[in-house]
């Protein structure tokens, strides 16, 4: 009814800024970058409906380093590091004794984003190994001018 799994995560991130106050820094499109990170998942299986529903809680890090061009032509750089904590619901579909498919909906809190973000995902598991694709909605980063 309970499991702990290590996570090895491949991220593809991008960032677009714009505040409308200072035109020299607004509307910066930072380059899309990929990165690897790690985390841990705690999964609680609900003891009904044949163990097909669970509540996964994930803790992972996010690192995004990129560059872009400001409206005035100068270069802008970003080095974003954060911790993500997410929880939600997962539904398993058993394909055979060793194979299963799952769909999930989660809510993620990023310690630097406000508010958090919903995501949906799908994945396959074979015995003790699994792979998943997850798509996040837009995140708004808290601006810290100092």
N, CA, C and O atoms as a GROMACS GRO file, in nm:
protein
  584
    1UNK      N    1   0.079  -0.120   0.000
    1UNK     CA    2   0.000   0.000   0.000
    1UNK      C    3   0.084   0.126   0.000
    1UNK      O    4   0.031   0.236  -0.017
    2UNK      N    5   0.214   0.111   0.019
    2UNK     CA    6   0.304   0.227   0.022
    2UNK      C    7   0.435   0.190  -0.046
    2UNK      O    8   0.488   0.081  -0.024
    3UNK      N    9   0.488   0.281  -0.129
    3UNK     CA   10   0.618   0.256  -0.193
    3UNK      C   11   0.698   0.386  -0.202
    3UNK      O   12   0.641   0.495  -0.205
    4UNK      N   13   0.828   0.372  -0.206
    4UNK     CA   14   0.921   0.483  -0.225
    4UNK      C   15   1.003   0.451  -0.348
    4UNK      O   16   1.059   0.342  -0.359
    5UNK      N   17   1.011   0.546  -0.443
    5UNK     CA   18   1.083   0.524  -0.568
    5UNK      C   19   1.178   0.640  -0.595
    5UNK      O   20   1.142   0.756  -0.574
    6UNK      N   21   1.298   0.610  -0.642
    6UNK     CA   22   1.385   0.719  -0.688
    6UNK      C   23   1.336   0.769  -0.824
    6UNK      O   24   1.284   0.690  -0.904
    7UNK      N   25   1.351   0.896  -0.851
    7UNK     CA   26   1.312   0.955  -0.979
    7UNK      C   27   1.435   1.006  -1.052
    7UNK      O   28   1.520   1.073  -0.993
    8UNK      N   29   1.444   0.976  -1.178
    8UNK     CA   30   1.547   1.031  -1.266
    8UNK      C   31   1.471   1.104  -1.375
    8UNK      O   32   1.401   1.042  -1.455
    9UNK      N   33   1.485   1.236  -1.380
    9UNK     CA   34   1.396   1.321  -1.458
    9UNK      C   35   1.472   1.392  -1.569
    9UNK      O   36   1.581   1.446  -1.546
   10UNK      N   37   1.415   1.392  -1.689
   10UNK     CA   38   1.465   1.468  -1.802
   10UNK      C   39   1.367   1.581  -1.827
   10UNK      O   40   1.251   1.557  -1.860
   11UNK      N   41   1.412   1.706  -1.812
   11UNK     CA   42   1.327   1.824  -1.828
   11UNK      C   43   1.356   1.895  -1.959
   11UNK      O   44   1.470   1.898  -2.004
   12UNK      N   45   1.253   1.952  -2.019
   12UNK     CA   46   1.268   2.045  -2.130
   12UNK      C   47   1.195   2.172  -2.085
   12UNK      O   48   1.073   2.170  -2.066
   13UNK      N   49   1.269   2.282  -2.069
   13UNK     CA   50   1.214   2.405  -2.014
   13UNK      C   51   1.235   2.522  -2.109
   13UNK      O   52   1.330   2.524  -2.187
   14UNK      N   53   1.144   2.618  -2.100
   14UNK     CA   54   1.159   2.745  -2.170
   14UNK      C   55   1.100   2.853  -2.082
   14UNK      O   56   1.027   2.825  -1.987
   15UNK      N   57   1.132   2.979  -2.114
   15UNK     CA   58   1.084   3.090  -2.034
   15UNK      C   59   1.063   3.212  -2.123
   15UNK      O   60   1.145   3.242  -2.210
   16UNK      N   61   0.952   3.279  -2.100
   16UNK     CA   62   0.923   3.405  -2.168
   16UNK      C   63   0.885   3.506  -2.061
   16UNK      O   64   0.800   3.478  -1.977
   17UNK      N   65   0.948   3.624  -2.064
   17UNK     CA   66   0.916   3.727  -1.966
   17UNK      C   67   0.845   3.843  -2.033
   17UNK      O   68   0.845   3.855  -2.156
   18UNK      N   69   0.787   3.925  -1.953
   18UNK     CA   70   0.720   4.046  -2.001
   18UNK      C   71   0.643   4.109  -1.888
   18UNK      O   72   0.558   4.045  -1.827
   19UNK      N   73   0.673   4.236  -1.860
   19UNK     CA   74   0.600   4.302  -1.752
   19UNK      C   75   0.535   4.433  -1.795
   19UNK      O   76   0.452   4.487  -1.721
   20UNK      N   77   0.570   4.486  -1.910
   20UNK     CA   78   0.509   4.607  -1.959
   20UNK      C   79   0.552   4.734  -1.890
   20UNK      O   80   0.512   4.843  -1.932
   21UNK      N   81   0.633   4.725  -1.784
   21UNK     CA   82   0.677   4.844  -1.711
   21UNK      C   83   0.806   4.899  -1.771
   21UNK      O   84   0.815   5.019  -1.797
   22UNK      N   85   0.903   4.814  -1.791
   22UNK     CA   86   1.033   4.855  -1.845
   22UNK      C   87   1.051   4.787  -1.980
   22UNK      O   88   1.082   4.668  -1.985
   23UNK      N   89   1.033   4.860  -2.089
   23UNK     CA   90   1.038   4.800  -2.222
   23UNK      C   91   1.177   4.749  -2.258
   23UNK      O   92   1.190   4.670  -2.352
   24UNK      N   93   1.281   4.792  -2.186
   24UNK     CA   94   1.415   4.743  -2.219
   24UNK      C   95   1.437   4.600  -2.173
   24UNK      O   96   1.530   4.534  -2.220
   25UNK      N   97   1.354   4.550  -2.082
   25UNK     CA   98   1.372   4.413  -2.034
   25UNK      C   99   1.251   4.325  -2.057
   25UNK      O  100   1.256   4.205  -2.031
   26UNK      N  101   1.142   4.381  -2.106
   26UNK     CA  102   1.023   4.298  -2.123
   26UNK      C  103   1.031   4.215  -2.250
   26UNK      O  104   1.111   4.243  -2.340
   27UNK      N  105   0.948   4.113  -2.255
   27UNK     CA  106   0.936   4.026  -2.372
   27UNK      C  107   1.066   3.958  -2.412
   27UNK      O  108   1.105   3.962  -2.529
   28UNK      N  109   1.132   3.897  -2.318
   28UNK     CA  110   1.254   3.820  -2.346
   28UNK      C  111   1.214   3.675  -2.364
   28UNK      O  112   1.148   3.617  -2.278
   29UNK      N  113   1.252   3.615  -2.475
   29UNK     CA  114   1.231   3.473  -2.498
   29UNK      C  115   1.363   3.401  -2.473
   29UNK      O  116   1.457   3.412  -2.552
   30UNK      N  117   1.370   3.329  -2.363
   30UNK     CA  118   1.490   3.253  -2.332
   30UNK      C  119   1.489   3.123  -2.411
   30UNK      O  120   1.383   3.068  -2.440
   31UNK      N  121   1.607   3.075  -2.446
   31UNK     CA  122   1.620   2.954  -2.526
   31UNK      C  123   1.568   2.832  -2.451
   31UNK      O  124   1.580   2.823  -2.329
   32UNK      N  125   1.511   2.738  -2.526
   32UNK     CA  126   1.464   2.612  -2.471
   32UNK      C  127   1.587   2.527  -2.435
   32UNK      O  128   1.678   2.513  -2.516
   33UNK      N  129   1.587   2.472  -2.314
   33UNK     CA  130   1.700   2.391  -2.267
   33UNK      C  131   1.648   2.262  -2.205
   33UNK      O  132   1.536   2.256  -2.154
   34UNK      N  133   1.732   2.161  -2.210
   34UNK     CA  134   1.700   2.034  -2.145
   34UNK      C  135   1.800   2.010  -2.033
   34UNK      O  136   1.913   2.059  -2.036
   35UNK      N  137   1.756   1.935  -1.933
   35UNK     CA  138   1.843   1.906  -1.820
   35UNK      C  139   1.798   1.776  -1.754
   35UNK      O  140   1.685   1.730  -1.773
   36UNK      N  141   1.886   1.720  -1.676
   36UNK     CA  142   1.856   1.602  -1.595
   36UNK      C  143   1.853   1.643  -1.449
   36UNK      O  144   1.929   1.730  -1.406
   37UNK      N  145   1.765   1.580  -1.374
   37UNK     CA  146   1.758   1.605  -1.231
   37UNK      C  147   1.709   1.477  -1.162
   37UNK      O  148   1.682   1.376  -1.228
   38UNK      N  149   1.699   1.482  -1.032
   38UNK     CA  150   1.657   1.364  -0.957
   38UNK      C  151   1.557   1.404  -0.849
   38UNK      O  152   1.541   1.522  -0.818
   39UNK      N  153   1.492   1.304  -0.795
   39UNK     CA  154   1.396   1.327  -0.689
   39UNK      C  155   1.353   1.196  -0.627
   39UNK      O  156   1.416   1.092  -0.649
   40UNK      N  157   1.247   1.202  -0.551
   40UNK     CA  158   1.193   1.082  -0.486
   40UNK      C  159   1.041   1.089  -0.491
   40UNK      O  160   0.982   1.197  -0.483
   41UNK      N  161   0.978   0.972  -0.504
   41UNK     CA  162   0.832   0.963  -0.506
   41UNK      C  163   0.786   0.872  -0.394
   41UNK      O  164   0.838   0.763  -0.374
   42UNK      N  165   0.686   0.920  -0.320
   42UNK     CA  166   0.618   0.841  -0.218
   42UNK      C  167   0.479   0.815  -0.273
   42UNK      O  168   0.405   0.908  -0.304
   43UNK      N  169   0.442   0.688  -0.285
   43UNK     CA  170   0.312   0.655  -0.344
   43UNK      C  171   0.229   0.575  -0.244
   43UNK      O  172   0.274   0.475  -0.188
   44UNK      N  173   0.107   0.622  -0.223
   44UNK     CA  174   0.013   0.558  -0.133
   44UNK      C  175  -0.098   0.496  -0.217
   44UNK      O  176  -0.174   0.567  -0.282
   45UNK      N  177  -0.107   0.363  -0.216
   45UNK     CA  178  -0.213   0.293  -0.289
   45UNK      C  179  -0.340   0.289  -0.204
   45UNK      O  180  -0.335   0.258  -0.085
   46UNK      N  181  -0.452   0.323  -0.266
   46UNK     CA  182  -0.580   0.315  -0.196
   46UNK      C  183  -0.626   0.169  -0.194
   46UNK      O  184  -0.620   0.101  -0.297
   47UNK      N  185  -0.672   0.120  -0.078
   47UNK     CA  186  -0.705  -0.023  -0.064
   47UNK      C  187  -0.844  -0.058  -0.114
   47UNK      O  188  -0.917  -0.133  -0.049
   48UNK      N  189  -0.883  -0.006  -0.229
   48UNK     CA  190  -1.012  -0.041  -0.288
   48UNK      C  191  -0.998  -0.037  -0.439
   48UNK      O  192  -0.899   0.012  -0.492
   49UNK      N  193  -1.097  -0.089  -0.509
   49UNK     CA  194  -1.097  -0.092  -0.656
   49UNK      C  195  -0.976  -0.165  -0.712
   49UNK      O  196  -0.925  -0.127  -0.818
   50UNK      N  197  -0.928  -0.268  -0.645
   50UNK     CA  198  -0.820  -0.352  -0.695
   50UNK      C  199  -0.686  -0.282  -0.705
   50UNK      O  200  -0.608  -0.311  -0.796
   51UNK      N  201  -0.656  -0.191  -0.614
   51UNK     CA  202  -0.529  -0.117  -0.612
   51UNK      C  203  -0.506  -0.040  -0.741
   51UNK      O  204  -0.391  -0.027  -0.785
   52UNK      N  205  -0.611   0.011  -0.802
   52UNK     CA  206  -0.597   0.084  -0.928
   52UNK      C  207  -0.580   0.234  -0.906
   52UNK      O  208  -0.544   0.305  -1.000
   53UNK      N  209  -0.604   0.285  -0.786
   53UNK     CA  210  -0.592   0.428  -0.758
   53UNK      C  211  -0.483   0.451  -0.654
   53UNK      O  212  -0.467   0.372  -0.560
   54UNK      N  213  -0.409   0.560  -0.672
   54UNK     CA  214  -0.306   0.593  -0.576
   54UNK      C  215  -0.292   0.744  -0.562
   54UNK      O  216  -0.345   0.821  -0.642
   55UNK      N  217  -0.218   0.784  -0.460
   55UNK     CA  218  -0.187   0.924  -0.433
   55UNK      C  219  -0.034   0.936  -0.433
   55UNK      O  220   0.028   0.907  -0.331
   56UNK      N  221   0.027   0.978  -0.544
   56UNK     CA  222   0.172   0.994  -0.547
   56UNK      C  223   0.213   1.134  -0.499
   56UNK      O  224   0.149   1.233  -0.533
   57UNK      N  225   0.318   1.140  -0.420
   57UNK     CA  226   0.378   1.266  -0.376
   57UNK      C  227   0.523   1.264  -0.422
   57UNK      O  228   0.598   1.173  -0.388
   58UNK      N  229   0.561   1.365  -0.500
   58UNK     CA  230   0.697   1.372  -0.555
   58UNK      C  231   0.769   1.496  -0.504
   58UNK      O  232   0.710   1.604  -0.492
   59UNK      N  233   0.897   1.479  -0.473
   59UNK     CA  234   0.984   1.590  -0.438
   59UNK      C  235   1.103   1.583  -0.534
   59UNK      O  236   1.172   1.481  -0.542
   60UNK      N  237   1.126   1.692  -0.608
   60UNK     CA  238   1.234   1.693  -0.706
   60UNK      C  239   1.290   1.834  -0.718
   60UNK      O  240   1.233   1.930  -0.667
   61UNK      N  241   1.401   1.845  -0.787
   61UNK     CA  242   1.462   1.975  -0.812
   61UNK      C  243   1.443   2.014  -0.957
   61UNK      O  244   1.416   1.929  -1.043
   62UNK      N  245   1.456   2.142  -0.984
   62UNK     CA  246   1.448   2.194  -1.120
   62UNK      C  247   1.560   2.294  -1.139
   62UNK      O  248   1.575   2.386  -1.059
   63UNK      N  249   1.638   2.278  -1.245
   63UNK     CA  250   1.746   2.370  -1.280
   63UNK      C  251   1.728   2.413  -1.424
   63UNK      O  252   1.710   2.329  -1.512
   64UNK      N  253   1.732   2.543  -1.448
   64UNK     CA  254   1.716   2.597  -1.583
   64UNK      C  255   1.814   2.712  -1.599
   64UNK      O  256   1.802   2.814  -1.530
   65UNK      N  257   1.910   2.697  -1.688
   65UNK     CA  258   2.009   2.801  -1.719
   65UNK      C  259   2.000   2.828  -1.867
   65UNK      O  260   2.015   2.736  -1.949
   66UNK      N  261   1.977   2.955  -1.903
   66UNK     CA  262   1.961   2.989  -2.043
   66UNK      C  263   1.993   3.136  -2.066
   66UNK      O  264   2.020   3.211  -1.972
   67UNK      N  265   1.990   3.176  -2.191
   67UNK     CA  266   2.013   3.316  -2.227
   67UNK      C  267   1.909   3.359  -2.330
   67UNK      O  268   1.849   3.276  -2.399
   68UNK      N  269   1.889   3.489  -2.340
   68UNK     CA  270   1.795   3.546  -2.435
   68UNK      C  271   1.838   3.688  -2.469
   68UNK      O  272   1.936   3.738  -2.414
   69UNK      N  273   1.765   3.751  -2.557
   69UNK     CA  274   1.796   3.887  -2.600
   69UNK      C  275   1.686   3.981  -2.554
   69UNK      O  276   1.568   3.958  -2.581
   70UNK      N  277   1.725   4.088  -2.483
   70UNK     CA  278   1.630   4.190  -2.439
   70UNK      C  279   1.583   4.272  -2.558
   70UNK      O  280   1.642   4.266  -2.666
   71UNK      N  281   1.477   4.350  -2.536
   71UNK     CA  282   1.424   4.437  -2.640
   71UNK      C  283   1.528   4.536  -2.689
   71UNK      O  284   1.529   4.572  -2.807
   72UNK      N  285   1.617   4.582  -2.599
   72UNK     CA  286   1.720   4.679  -2.637
   72UNK      C  287   1.841   4.613  -2.704
   72UNK      O  288   1.938   4.683  -2.736
   73UNK      N  289   1.839   4.482  -2.726
   73UNK     CA  290   1.946   4.411  -2.795
   73UNK      C  291   2.053   4.352  -2.707
   73UNK      O  292   2.138   4.277  -2.756
   74UNK      N  293   2.052   4.382  -2.577
   74UNK     CA  294   2.153   4.326  -2.488
   74UNK      C  295   2.112   4.185  -2.445
   74UNK      O  296   1.995   4.147  -2.455
   75UNK      N  297   2.210   4.109  -2.399
   75UNK     CA  298   2.185   3.971  -2.360
   75UNK      C  299   2.133   3.962  -2.218
   75UNK      O  300   2.176   4.038  -2.131
   76UNK      N  301   2.043   3.871  -2.194
   76UNK     CA  302   1.990   3.842  -2.060
   76UNK      C  303   2.019   3.696  -2.029
   76UNK      O  304   2.008   3.610  -2.116
   77UNK      N  305   2.054   3.669  -1.906
   77UNK     CA  306   2.083   3.533  -1.862
   77UNK      C  307   1.994   3.498  -1.743
   77UNK      O  308   1.957   3.584  -1.664
   78UNK      N  309   1.961   3.371  -1.734
   78UNK     CA  310   1.884   3.323  -1.620
   78UNK      C  311   1.948   3.195  -1.567
   78UNK      O  312   1.992   3.110  -1.644
   79UNK      N  313   1.951   3.185  -1.435
   79UNK     CA  314   1.997   3.064  -1.367
   79UNK      C  315   1.893   3.035  -1.259
   79UNK      O  316   1.899   3.092  -1.150
   80UNK      N  317   1.797   2.948  -1.290
   80UNK     CA  318   1.683   2.920  -1.204
   80UNK      C  319   1.700   2.784  -1.139
   80UNK      O  320   1.715   2.684  -1.208
   81UNK      N  321   1.698   2.781  -1.007
   81UNK     CA  322   1.707   2.657  -0.930
   81UNK      C  323   1.592   2.656  -0.831
   81UNK      O  324   1.568   2.756  -0.762
   82UNK      N  325   1.522   2.544  -0.823
   82UNK     CA  326   1.407   2.538  -0.734
   82UNK      C  327   1.379   2.395  -0.692
   82UNK      O  328   1.436   2.299  -0.745
   83UNK      N  329   1.291   2.382  -0.595
   83UNK     CA  330   1.244   2.252  -0.548
   83UNK      C  331   1.094   2.244  -0.578
   83UNK      O  332   1.019   2.337  -0.548
   84UNK      N  333   1.052   2.134  -0.636
   84UNK     CA  334   0.911   2.109  -0.668
   84UNK      C  335   0.857   2.002  -0.575
   84UNK      O  336   0.922   1.900  -0.551
   85UNK      N  337   0.738   2.026  -0.523
   85UNK     CA  338   0.666   1.927  -0.443
   85UNK      C  339   0.529   1.910  -0.507
   85UNK      O  340   0.455   2.007  -0.520
   86UNK      N  341   0.497   1.788  -0.547
   86UNK     CA  342   0.369   1.766  -0.615
   86UNK      C  343   0.294   1.649  -0.553
   86UNK      O  344   0.353   1.557  -0.496
   87UNK      N  345   0.162   1.655  -0.567
   87UNK     CA  346   0.076   1.548  -0.521
   87UNK      C  347  -0.048   1.544  -0.608
   87UNK      O  348  -0.090   1.646  -0.662
   88UNK      N  349  -0.106   1.428  -0.620
   88UNK     CA  350  -0.224   1.417  -0.705
   88UNK      C  351  -0.283   1.278  -0.701
   88UNK      O  352  -0.269   1.205  -0.603
   89UNK      N  353  -0.348   1.243  -0.810
   89UNK     CA  354  -0.413   1.112  -0.820
   89UNK      C  355  -0.365   1.039  -0.944
   89UNK      O  356  -0.348   1.099  -1.051
   90UNK      N  357  -0.343   0.911  -0.930
   90UNK     CA  358  -0.297   0.826  -1.039
   90UNK      C  359  -0.392   0.708  -1.052
   90UNK      O  360  -0.435   0.649  -0.953
   91UNK      N  361  -0.425   0.674  -1.176
   91UNK     CA  362  -0.513   0.561  -1.206
   91UNK      C  363  -0.435   0.461  -1.289
   91UNK      O  364  -0.384   0.495  -1.396
   92UNK      N  365  -0.425   0.338  -1.240
   92UNK     CA  366  -0.354   0.232  -1.310
   92UNK      C  367  -0.449   0.148  -1.395
   92UNK      O  368  -0.564   0.125  -1.357
   93UNK      N  369  -0.400   0.104  -1.509
   93UNK     CA  370  -0.470   0.011  -1.596
   93UNK      C  371  -0.376  -0.107  -1.616
   93UNK      O  372  -0.271  -0.092  -1.678
   94UNK      N  373  -0.412  -0.224  -1.566
   94UNK     CA  374  -0.326  -0.342  -1.572
   94UNK      C  375  -0.342  -0.410  -1.707
   94UNK      O  376  -0.452  -0.455  -1.742
   95UNK      N  377  -0.233  -0.417  -1.784
   95UNK     CA  378  -0.236  -0.477  -1.916
   95UNK      C  379  -0.201  -0.626  -1.912
   95UNK      O  380  -0.253  -0.705  -1.991
   96UNK      N  381  -0.114  -0.663  -1.820
   96UNK     CA  382  -0.078  -0.803  -1.797
   96UNK      C  383  -0.018  -0.811  -1.658
   96UNK      O  384  -0.024  -0.715  -1.581
   97UNK      N  385   0.038  -0.926  -1.625
   97UNK     CA  386   0.098  -0.941  -1.492
   97UNK      C  387   0.216  -0.847  -1.472
   97UNK      O  388   0.238  -0.799  -1.361
   98UNK      N  389   0.292  -0.820  -1.577
   98UNK     CA  390   0.412  -0.736  -1.566
   98UNK      C  391   0.395  -0.593  -1.618
   98UNK      O  392   0.470  -0.504  -1.578
   99UNK      N  393   0.299  -0.571  -1.706
   99UNK     CA  394   0.282  -0.441  -1.770
   99UNK      C  395   0.160  -0.368  -1.715
   99UNK      O  396   0.054  -0.427  -1.695
  100UNK      N  397   0.176  -0.237  -1.690
  100UNK     CA  398   0.062  -0.154  -1.655
  100UNK      C  399   0.081  -0.014  -1.713
  100UNK      O  400   0.193   0.031  -1.735
  101UNK      N  401  -0.030   0.052  -1.736
  101UNK     CA  402  -0.036   0.187  -1.791
  101UNK      C  403  -0.100   0.275  -1.685
  101UNK      O  404  -0.187   0.228  -1.612
  102UNK      N  405  -0.060   0.402  -1.676
  102UNK     CA  406  -0.126   0.489  -1.580
  102UNK      C  407  -0.149   0.629  -1.636
  102UNK      O  408  -0.075   0.675  -1.724
  103UNK      N  409  -0.251   0.694  -1.585
  103UNK     CA  410  -0.283   0.834  -1.611
  103UNK      C  411  -0.284   0.905  -1.477
  103UNK      O  412  -0.322   0.847  -1.376
  104UNK      N  413  -0.240   1.032  -1.477
  104UNK     CA  414  -0.242   1.104  -1.351
  104UNK      C  415  -0.268   1.252  -1.370
  104UNK      O  416  -0.246   1.308  -1.477
  105UNK      N  417  -0.316   1.313  -1.263
  105UNK     CA  418  -0.338   1.456  -1.255
  105UNK      C  419  -0.275   1.501  -1.124
  105UNK      O  420  -0.310   1.449  -1.018
  106UNK      N  421  -0.185   1.598  -1.130
  106UNK     CA  422  -0.116   1.642  -1.010
  106UNK      C  423  -0.116   1.793  -0.999
  106UNK      O  424  -0.139   1.864  -1.097
  107UNK      N  425  -0.092   1.840  -0.879
  107UNK     CA  426  -0.073   1.982  -0.852
  107UNK      C  427   0.068   1.997  -0.796
  107UNK      O  428   0.106   1.925  -0.703
  108UNK      N  429   0.146   2.089  -0.852
  108UNK     CA  430   0.286   2.106  -0.812
  108UNK      C  431   0.309   2.245  -0.755
  108UNK      O  432   0.269   2.345  -0.814
  109UNK      N  433   0.372   2.250  -0.641
  109UNK     CA  434   0.417   2.375  -0.581
  109UNK      C  435   0.567   2.386  -0.606
  109UNK      O  436   0.644   2.298  -0.568
  110UNK      N  437   0.606   2.494  -0.668
  110UNK     CA  438   0.746   2.528  -0.691
  110UNK      C  439   0.778   2.636  -0.590
  110UNK      O  440   0.706   2.736  -0.584
  111UNK      N  441   0.885   2.621  -0.511
  111UNK     CA  442   0.909   2.717  -0.403
  111UNK      C  443   0.934   2.859  -0.454
  111UNK      O  444   0.928   2.953  -0.375
  112UNK      N  445   0.960   2.876  -0.585
  112UNK     CA  446   0.979   3.009  -0.641
  112UNK      C  447   0.866   3.054  -0.732
  112UNK      O  448   0.869   3.166  -0.782
  113UNK      N  449   0.767   2.970  -0.755
  113UNK     CA  450   0.658   3.005  -0.847
  113UNK      C  451   0.533   3.039  -0.768
  113UNK      O  452   0.509   2.986  -0.659
  114UNK      N  453   0.454   3.128  -0.823
  114UNK     CA  454   0.331   3.167  -0.757
  114UNK      C  455   0.224   3.192  -0.862
  114UNK      O  456   0.245   3.280  -0.946
  115UNK      N  457   0.115   3.126  -0.864
  115UNK     CA  458   0.082   3.011  -0.781
  115UNK      C  459   0.143   2.884  -0.837
  115UNK      O  460   0.223   2.888  -0.930
  116UNK      N  461   0.106   2.770  -0.780
  116UNK     CA  462   0.154   2.641  -0.830
  116UNK      C  463   0.095   2.610  -0.966
  116UNK      O  464   0.032   2.696  -1.028
  117UNK      N  465   0.116   2.488  -1.012
  117UNK     CA  466   0.074   2.452  -1.147
  117UNK      C  467   0.014   2.312  -1.148
  117UNK      O  468   0.061   2.222  -1.077
  118UNK      N  469  -0.089   2.294  -1.229
  118UNK     CA  470  -0.144   2.161  -1.252
  118UNK      C  471  -0.068   2.094  -1.366
  118UNK      O  472  -0.016   2.162  -1.455
  119UNK      N  473  -0.062   1.963  -1.362
  119UNK     CA  474  -0.001   1.888  -1.471
  119UNK      C  475  -0.080   1.760  -1.491
  119UNK      O  476  -0.150   1.713  -1.402
  120UNK      N  477  -0.066   1.705  -1.609
  120UNK     CA  478  -0.123   1.574  -1.638
  120UNK      C  479  -0.013   1.488  -1.696
  120UNK      O  480   0.081   1.539  -1.757
  121UNK      N  481  -0.025   1.359  -1.676
  121UNK     CA  482   0.079   1.270  -1.724
  121UNK      C  483   0.025   1.133  -1.759
  121UNK      O  484  -0.087   1.097  -1.724
  122UNK      N  485   0.108   1.060  -1.830
  122UNK     CA  486   0.077   0.922  -1.866
  122UNK      C  487   0.207   0.844  -1.866
  122UNK      O  488   0.313   0.899  -1.896
  123UNK      N  489   0.199   0.717  -1.833
  123UNK     CA  490   0.320   0.637  -1.830
  123UNK      C  491   0.293   0.488  -1.835
  123UNK      O  492   0.180   0.442  -1.821
  124UNK      N  493   0.401   0.414  -1.857
  124UNK     CA  494   0.399   0.269  -1.859
  124UNK      C  495   0.492   0.217  -1.751
  124UNK      O  496   0.593   0.281  -1.718
  125UNK      N  497   0.459   0.103  -1.697
  125UNK     CA  498   0.546   0.035  -1.601
  125UNK      C  499   0.565  -0.110  -1.645
  125UNK      O  500   0.472  -0.176  -1.690
  126UNK      N  501   0.689  -0.157  -1.632
  126UNK     CA  502   0.721  -0.297  -1.655
  126UNK      C  503   0.794  -0.346  -1.531
  126UNK      O  504   0.907  -0.305  -1.503
  127UNK      N  505   0.730  -0.435  -1.457
  127UNK     CA  506   0.782  -0.485  -1.331
  127UNK      C  507   0.815  -0.366  -1.240
  127UNK      O  508   0.724  -0.294  -1.198
  128UNK      N  509   0.943  -0.344  -1.208
  128UNK     CA  510   0.982  -0.236  -1.117
  128UNK      C  511   1.028  -0.109  -1.189
  128UNK      O  512   1.067  -0.013  -1.123
  129UNK      N  513   1.025  -0.106  -1.323
  129UNK     CA  514   1.073   0.008  -1.400
  129UNK      C  515   0.955   0.080  -1.465
  129UNK      O  516   0.860   0.017  -1.510
  130UNK      N  517   0.963   0.214  -1.469
  130UNK     CA  518   0.854   0.290  -1.531
  130UNK      C  519   0.909   0.413  -1.600
  130UNK      O  520   1.018   0.462  -1.568
  131UNK      N  521   0.832   0.462  -1.694
  131UNK     CA  522   0.864   0.585  -1.767
  131UNK      C  523   0.734   0.663  -1.780
  131UNK      O  524   0.626   0.605  -1.793
  132UNK      N  525   0.747   0.794  -1.776
  132UNK     CA  526   0.628   0.878  -1.776
  132UNK      C  527   0.656   1.009  -1.849
  132UNK      O  528   0.768   1.059  -1.848
  133UNK      N  529   0.553   1.062  -1.912
  133UNK     CA  530   0.558   1.195  -1.973
  133UNK      C  531   0.459   1.281  -1.896
  133UNK      O  532   0.346   1.241  -1.871
  134UNK      N  533   0.504   1.402  -1.860
  134UNK     CA  534   0.419   1.491  -1.783
  134UNK      C  535   0.424   1.630  -1.845
  134UNK      O  536   0.531   1.679  -1.879
  135UNK      N  537   0.308   1.693  -1.861
  135UNK     CA  538   0.298   1.826  -1.919
  135UNK      C  539   0.244   1.923  -1.815
  135UNK      O  540   0.136   1.902  -1.759
  136UNK      N  541   0.321   2.029  -1.790
  136UNK     CA  542   0.282   2.130  -1.693
  136UNK      C  543   0.216   2.248  -1.763
  136UNK      O  544   0.251   2.283  -1.875
  137UNK      N  545   0.121   2.309  -1.695
  137UNK     CA  546   0.065   2.435  -1.741
  137UNK      C  547   0.166   2.545  -1.708
  137UNK      O  548   0.265   2.519  -1.640
  138UNK      N  549   0.144   2.664  -1.755
  138UNK     CA  550   0.237   2.774  -1.732
  138UNK      C  551   0.257   2.801  -1.584
  138UNK      O  552   0.165   2.786  -1.504
  139UNK      N  553   0.380   2.841  -1.549
  139UNK     CA  554   0.412   2.882  -1.414
  139UNK      C  555   0.447   3.030  -1.416
  139UNK      O  556   0.507   3.079  -1.512
  140UNK      N  557   0.410   3.101  -1.311
  140UNK     CA  558   0.448   3.240  -1.297
  140UNK      C  559   0.554   3.247  -1.188
  140UNK      O  560   0.531   3.202  -1.076
  141UNK      N  561   0.668   3.304  -1.222
  141UNK     CA  562   0.778   3.315  -1.127
  141UNK      C  563   0.766   3.446  -1.052
  141UNK      O  564   0.740   3.550  -1.112
  142UNK      N  565   0.783   3.440  -0.923
  142UNK     CA  566   0.780   3.561  -0.840
  142UNK      C  567   0.900   3.646  -0.877
  142UNK      O  568   1.013   3.597  -0.879
  143UNK      N  569   0.878   3.772  -0.906
  143UNK     CA  570   0.987   3.863  -0.940
  143UNK      C  571   1.052   3.915  -0.813
  143UNK      O  572   0.984   3.956  -0.719
  144UNK      N  573   1.184   3.913  -0.811
  144UNK     CA  574   1.261   3.967  -0.699
  144UNK      C  575   1.358   4.068  -0.757
  144UNK      O  576   1.463   4.029  -0.807
  145UNK      N  577   1.325   4.199  -0.752
  145UNK     CA  578   1.410   4.298  -0.817
  145UNK      C  579   1.542   4.322  -0.746
  145UNK      O  580   1.628   4.393  -0.800
  146UNK      N  581   1.561   4.266  -0.627
  146UNK     CA  582   1.684   4.294  -0.553
  146UNK      C  583   1.772   4.175  -0.551
  146UNK      O  584   1.881   4.180  -0.493
   0.00000   0.00000   0.00000
